[in-house]
């Protein structure tokens, strides 16, 4: 009964050779979403936390002010022309981490985003564009001003985990809903997207099935109360993975390793990375043995009630 999926397409995968696009992977992903009548939020992020890219080899490793606007417009136009199920695009992810120590580059990105936005809107007026921020980072590190400076486009997207800077669960479900509600106080005039919401059941970091179940129930209640202000809301993840396989501080995208998160001063700490892995690996609604958690039944019930 869900109606939306997040699809991650990176530039180095889509256009490995300048002007020559490889649709082999994306056609499968998009085809499955189209078959199931899902709209798609495209995560085509030239910013991934503290890292830029990944970019194709023919582009190299440009600085922020070295990203070619024409090339970016061309690849986005090609994707959106091919897949009409894409109705929203995220250009930058965990954006607060990129500019935490580089605020002087915010005007550079503002100009790039605005120029690309205007040109793409001419060809695809119904597609909406925004940037994504990790709300837990923003609140834990007092980075609201960066979000304010970059509240451009059609929506502001937020991911959320109930964790502190050590990646341990320190919030109750009620605390977390209060965190989500803070967004509307800070940005009363912006459309808000909740890009990836999650609650881990890893007891290693104080996560439990019952807490995930309760958060899901409260999350849907939150959505029902605020639906008119919300662009979309998506959940992260469906199925658990084996412990120690979910370290998102480094990911291989094509032939490149990039830093997806782990963008704080503590990013290189084994302690922090270990907890991030435990969190992500057990954020699913189904465990590694294909058993449904308590939260799955609640999730399914809530989706059916929406429909």
Coordinates of N, CA, C and O in Angstrom, one line a residue, residues 220-306:
X220 N 3.0 8.0 12.3 CA 1.9 8.1 11.4 C 0.8 9.1 12.0 O 0.2 9.8 11.2
X221 N 0.7 9.1 13.3 CA -0.2 10.1 13.9 C 0.3 11.5 13.6 O -0.5 12.4 13.3
X222 N 1.6 11.7 13.7 CA 2.3 13.0 13.4 C 2.0 13.3 11.9 O 1.6 14.5 11.6
X223 N 2.1 12.3 11.0 CA 1.8 12.6 9.6 C 0.4 13.0 9.4 O 0.1 13.9 8.6
X224 N -0.5 12.3 10.0 CA -2.0 12.6 9.8 C -2.3 14.0 10.3 O -3.1 14.7 9.6
X225 N -1.7 14.4 11.4 CA -1.9 15.8 11.9 C -1.3 16.9 11.0 O -1.8 18.0 11.0
X226 N -0.3 16.6 10.3 CA 0.5 17.6 9.6 C 0.6 17.4 8.1 O 1.4 17.9 7.4
X227 N -0.3 16.5 7.5 CA -0.2 16.1 6.1 C -0.2 17.3 5.2 O 0.6 17.3 4.2
X228 N -0.9 18.4 5.5 CA -0.9 19.5 4.6 C 0.4 20.2 4.5 O 0.7 20.9 3.5
X229 N 1.3 20.0 5.5 CA 2.6 20.7 5.5 C 3.7 19.8 4.9 O 4.8 20.2 4.8
X230 N 3.4 18.5 4.7 CA 4.4 17.5 4.4 C 4.4 17.2 2.9 O 3.3 16.8 2.3
X231 N 5.5 17.3 2.3 CA 5.7 16.9 0.8 C 5.6 15.4 0.7 O 4.9 14.8 -0.2
X232 N 6.4 14.6 1.5 CA 6.3 13.2 1.5 C 7.0 12.7 2.8 O 7.7 13.4 3.4
X233 N 6.8 11.4 3.1 CA 7.4 10.8 4.2 C 7.8 9.4 3.9 O 6.9 8.6 3.4
X234 N 9.0 9.0 4.1 CA 9.5 7.7 3.7 C 10.2 7.0 4.9 O 10.8 7.7 5.8
X235 N 10.2 5.7 5.0 CA 10.9 4.9 6.0 C 12.2 4.3 5.5 O 12.3 3.9 4.4
X236 N 13.1 4.2 6.4 CA 14.4 3.6 6.2 C 14.6 2.5 7.2 O 14.6 2.8 8.4
X237 N 14.7 1.3 7.0 CA 14.9 0.4 6.0 C 13.9 -0.7 6.1 O 13.2 -0.8 7.2
X238 N 13.7 -1.6 5.2 CA 12.7 -2.7 5.2 C 13.3 -4.0 5.9 O 12.7 -4.5 6.8
X239 N 14.5 -4.4 5.6 CA 15.0 -5.7 6.1 C 16.4 -5.4 6.8 O 17.2 -4.7 6.2
X240 N 16.6 -6.1 7.9 CA 17.9 -6.0 8.6 C 19.0 -6.6 7.8 O 18.7 -7.4 6.8
X241 N 20.2 -6.2 8.1 CA 21.4 -6.8 7.5 C 22.3 -7.3 8.6 O 22.1 -7.0 9.8
X242 N 23.2 -8.2 8.2 CA 24.2 -8.8 9.2 C 24.9 -7.6 9.9 O 25.4 -6.7 9.2
X243 N 25.1 -7.8 11.2 CA 25.9 -6.8 11.9 C 27.3 -6.6 11.3 O 27.9 -7.5 10.8
X244 N 27.7 -5.3 11.3 CA 29.0 -4.9 10.8 C 29.1 -4.9 9.2 O 30.2 -4.8 8.7
X245 N 27.9 -4.9 8.6 CA 27.9 -4.7 7.1 C 27.3 -3.4 6.7 O 27.1 -3.1 5.5
X246 N 27.0 -2.6 7.7 CA 26.2 -1.4 7.4 C 26.9 -0.1 7.8 O 26.3 0.9 8.1
X247 N 28.2 -0.1 7.7 CA 28.9 1.2 8.0 C 28.8 2.1 6.9 O 29.4 1.9 5.8
X248 N 28.0 3.2 7.0 CA 27.7 4.1 5.9 C 28.7 5.3 6.0 O 28.5 6.2 5.2
X249 N 29.7 5.2 6.8 CA 30.7 6.3 6.8 C 31.5 6.2 5.5 O 32.0 7.2 5.0
X250 N 31.7 5.0 4.9 CA 32.4 4.8 3.7 C 31.5 3.9 2.8 O 31.2 2.8 3.3
X251 N 31.2 4.3 1.6 CA 30.5 3.4 0.7 C 31.1 3.4 -0.6 O 31.7 4.4 -1.1
X252 N 31.1 2.2 -1.3 CA 31.7 2.1 -2.6 C 30.5 2.4 -3.6 O 29.6 1.6 -3.7
X253 N 30.6 3.4 -4.4 CA 29.7 3.8 -5.4 C 30.4 3.7 -6.8 O 31.2 4.5 -7.1
X254 N 30.0 2.6 -7.5 CA 30.8 2.3 -8.7 C 32.2 1.9 -8.3 O 32.4 1.0 -7.5
X255 N 33.2 2.6 -8.8 CA 34.6 2.3 -8.4 C 35.2 3.3 -7.5 O 36.4 3.4 -7.3
X256 N 34.3 4.1 -6.8 CA 34.8 5.2 -5.9 C 34.3 4.9 -4.5 O 33.2 4.5 -4.3
X257 N 35.1 5.2 -3.5 CA 34.8 5.2 -2.1 C 34.5 6.7 -1.7 O 35.2 7.6 -2.0
X258 N 33.3 6.9 -1.1 CA 32.9 8.2 -0.6 C 32.4 8.1 0.8 O 32.0 7.1 1.2
X259 N 32.5 9.3 1.5 CA 32.0 9.4 2.8 C 30.5 9.8 2.8 O 30.2 10.9 2.4
X260 N 29.6 8.9 3.1 CA 28.2 9.2 3.1 C 27.7 9.9 4.3 O 26.9 10.7 4.2
X261 N 28.2 9.5 5.4 CA 27.9 10.2 6.7 C 29.2 10.2 7.5 O 30.3 10.2 6.9
X262 N 29.1 10.1 8.8 CA 30.3 10.2 9.6 C 31.0 11.5 9.3 O 32.2 11.5 9.1
X263 N 30.3 12.6 9.4 CA 30.9 13.9 8.9 C 31.2 14.8 10.1 O 31.6 15.9 9.9
X264 N 31.1 14.3 11.3 CA 31.4 15.1 12.4 C 32.9 14.9 12.8 O 33.6 14.1 12.2
X265 N 33.3 15.7 13.8 CA 34.7 15.5 14.3 C 34.9 14.1 14.8 O 36.1 13.6 14.9
X266 N 33.8 13.4 15.2 CA 34.0 12.1 15.8 C 33.9 11.0 14.7 O 33.9 9.8 15.0
X267 N 33.8 11.4 13.4 CA 33.6 10.4 12.4 C 34.6 9.3 12.3 O 34.3 8.2 11.9
X268 N 35.8 9.6 12.7 CA 36.9 8.6 12.5 C 37.0 7.7 13.8 O 37.8 6.8 13.8
X269 N 36.2 8.0 14.8 CA 36.2 7.2 16.0 C 35.6 5.8 15.7 O 34.5 5.7 15.3
X270 N 36.3 4.7 16.1 CA 35.8 3.4 15.9 C 34.6 3.2 16.7 O 33.6 2.5 16.3
X271 N 34.5 3.8 17.9 CA 33.4 3.7 18.8 C 32.1 4.2 18.1 O 31.1 3.5 18.1
X272 N 32.2 5.4 17.5 CA 31.1 6.0 16.8 C 30.6 5.2 15.6 O 29.5 4.9 15.4
X273 N 31.6 4.8 14.8 CA 31.3 4.0 13.6 C 30.7 2.7 13.9 O 29.8 2.2 13.2
X274 N 31.2 2.0 15.0 CA 30.6 0.7 15.4 C 29.1 0.9 15.7 O 28.3 0.1 15.3
X275 N 28.8 2.0 16.4 CA 27.4 2.2 16.8 C 26.5 2.6 15.6 O 25.4 2.2 15.6
X276 N 27.1 3.3 14.7 CA 26.4 3.6 13.4 C 26.0 2.3 12.7 O 24.9 2.1 12.2
X277 N 27.0 1.4 12.6 CA 26.8 0.1 12.0 C 25.7 -0.7 12.6 O 24.8 -1.2 12.0
X278 N 25.7 -0.8 14.0 CA 24.7 -1.5 14.7 C 23.3 -0.8 14.5 O 22.3 -1.5 14.3
X279 N 23.3 0.5 14.5 CA 22.0 1.2 14.3 C 21.4 0.8 12.9 O 20.3 0.4 12.8
X280 N 22.2 1.0 11.8 CA 21.7 0.8 10.5 C 21.3 -0.6 10.2 O 20.3 -0.9 9.5
X281 N 22.1 -1.5 10.7 CA 21.9 -2.9 10.4 C 20.6 -3.5 10.9 O 20.0 -4.4 10.4
X282 N 20.1 -2.9 12.0 CA 18.9 -3.4 12.7 C 17.8 -2.3 12.6 O 16.9 -2.3 13.5
X283 N 17.8 -1.5 11.6 CA 16.7 -0.5 11.4 C 15.5 -1.1 10.6 O 14.5 -0.3 10.4
X284 N 15.6 -2.3 10.2 CA 14.5 -2.9 9.4 C 13.3 -3.2 10.2 O 13.3 -3.2 11.4
X285 N 12.2 -3.5 9.4 CA 11.0 -4.0 10.0 C 10.9 -5.5 10.0 O 10.0 -6.1 10.5
X286 N 11.9 -6.1 9.3 CA 12.0 -7.6 9.2 C 13.4 -7.9 9.6 O 14.3 -7.3 9.1
X287 N 13.6 -9.0 10.4 CA 14.9 -9.3 10.8 C 15.6 -10.2 9.8 O 15.0 -10.5 8.7
X288 N 16.9 -10.5 10.0 CA 17.7 -11.2 9.0 C 17.2 -12.7 8.7 O 17.5 -13.3 7.7
X289 N 16.3 -13.2 9.6 CA 15.7 -14.5 9.4 C 14.4 -14.4 8.8 O 13.6 -15.4 8.8
X290 N 14.0 -13.2 8.3 CA 12.8 -13.0 7.6 C 11.6 -13.0 8.6 O 10.4 -13.3 8.1
X291 N 11.8 -12.8 9.8 CA 10.7 -12.7 10.8 C 10.3 -11.3 10.9 O 11.1 -10.4 11.0
X292 N 8.9 -11.1 10.9 CA 8.4 -9.7 11.1 C 8.6 -9.2 12.5 O 8.2 -9.9 13.4
X293 N 9.0 -8.0 12.7 CA 9.1 -7.4 14.0 C 7.7 -6.8 14.3 O 6.8 -6.7 13.5
X294 N 7.6 -6.4 15.6 CA 6.3 -5.8 16.0 C 6.0 -4.6 15.1 O 4.8 -4.4 14.8
X295 N 7.0 -3.8 14.8 CA 6.8 -2.6 14.0 C 6.2 -2.8 12.6 O 5.5 -2.0 12.1
X296 N 6.5 -4.0 12.1 CA 6.0 -4.3 10.7 C 4.4 -4.3 10.7 O 3.8 -3.8 9.8
X297 N 3.9 -5.0 11.7 CA 2.4 -5.1 11.7 C 1.8 -3.7 11.9 O 0.8 -3.4 11.3
X298 N 2.4 -2.9 12.8 CA 1.9 -1.5 13.0 C 2.1 -0.7 11.7 O 1.2 0.0 11.3
X299 N 3.2 -0.8 11.0 CA 3.5 -0.1 9.8 C 2.4 -0.5 8.7 O 1.8 0.4 8.1
X300 N 2.2 -1.8 8.6 CA 1.2 -2.3 7.6 C -0.2 -1.8 7.9 O -0.9 -1.3 7.0
X301 N -0.5 -1.8 9.2 CA -1.9 -1.3 9.6 C -2.0 0.1 9.3 O -3.1 0.6 8.8
X302 N -1.0 0.9 9.6 CA -1.1 2.4 9.4 C -1.2 2.7 7.9 O -2.0 3.6 7.5
X303 N -0.4 2.0 7.1 CA -0.5 2.2 5.6 C -1.9 1.9 5.1 O -2.5 2.7 4.3
X304 N -2.5 0.8 5.5 CA -3.8 0.4 5.1 C -4.8 1.4 5.5 O -5.8 1.7 4.8
X305 N -4.7 2.0 6.7 CA -5.6 3.0 7.2 C -5.5 4.3 6.3 O -6.6 4.9 6.1
X306 N -4.3 4.6 5.8 CA -4.2 5.8 5.0 C -4.9 5.6 3.7 O -5.4 6.5 3.1

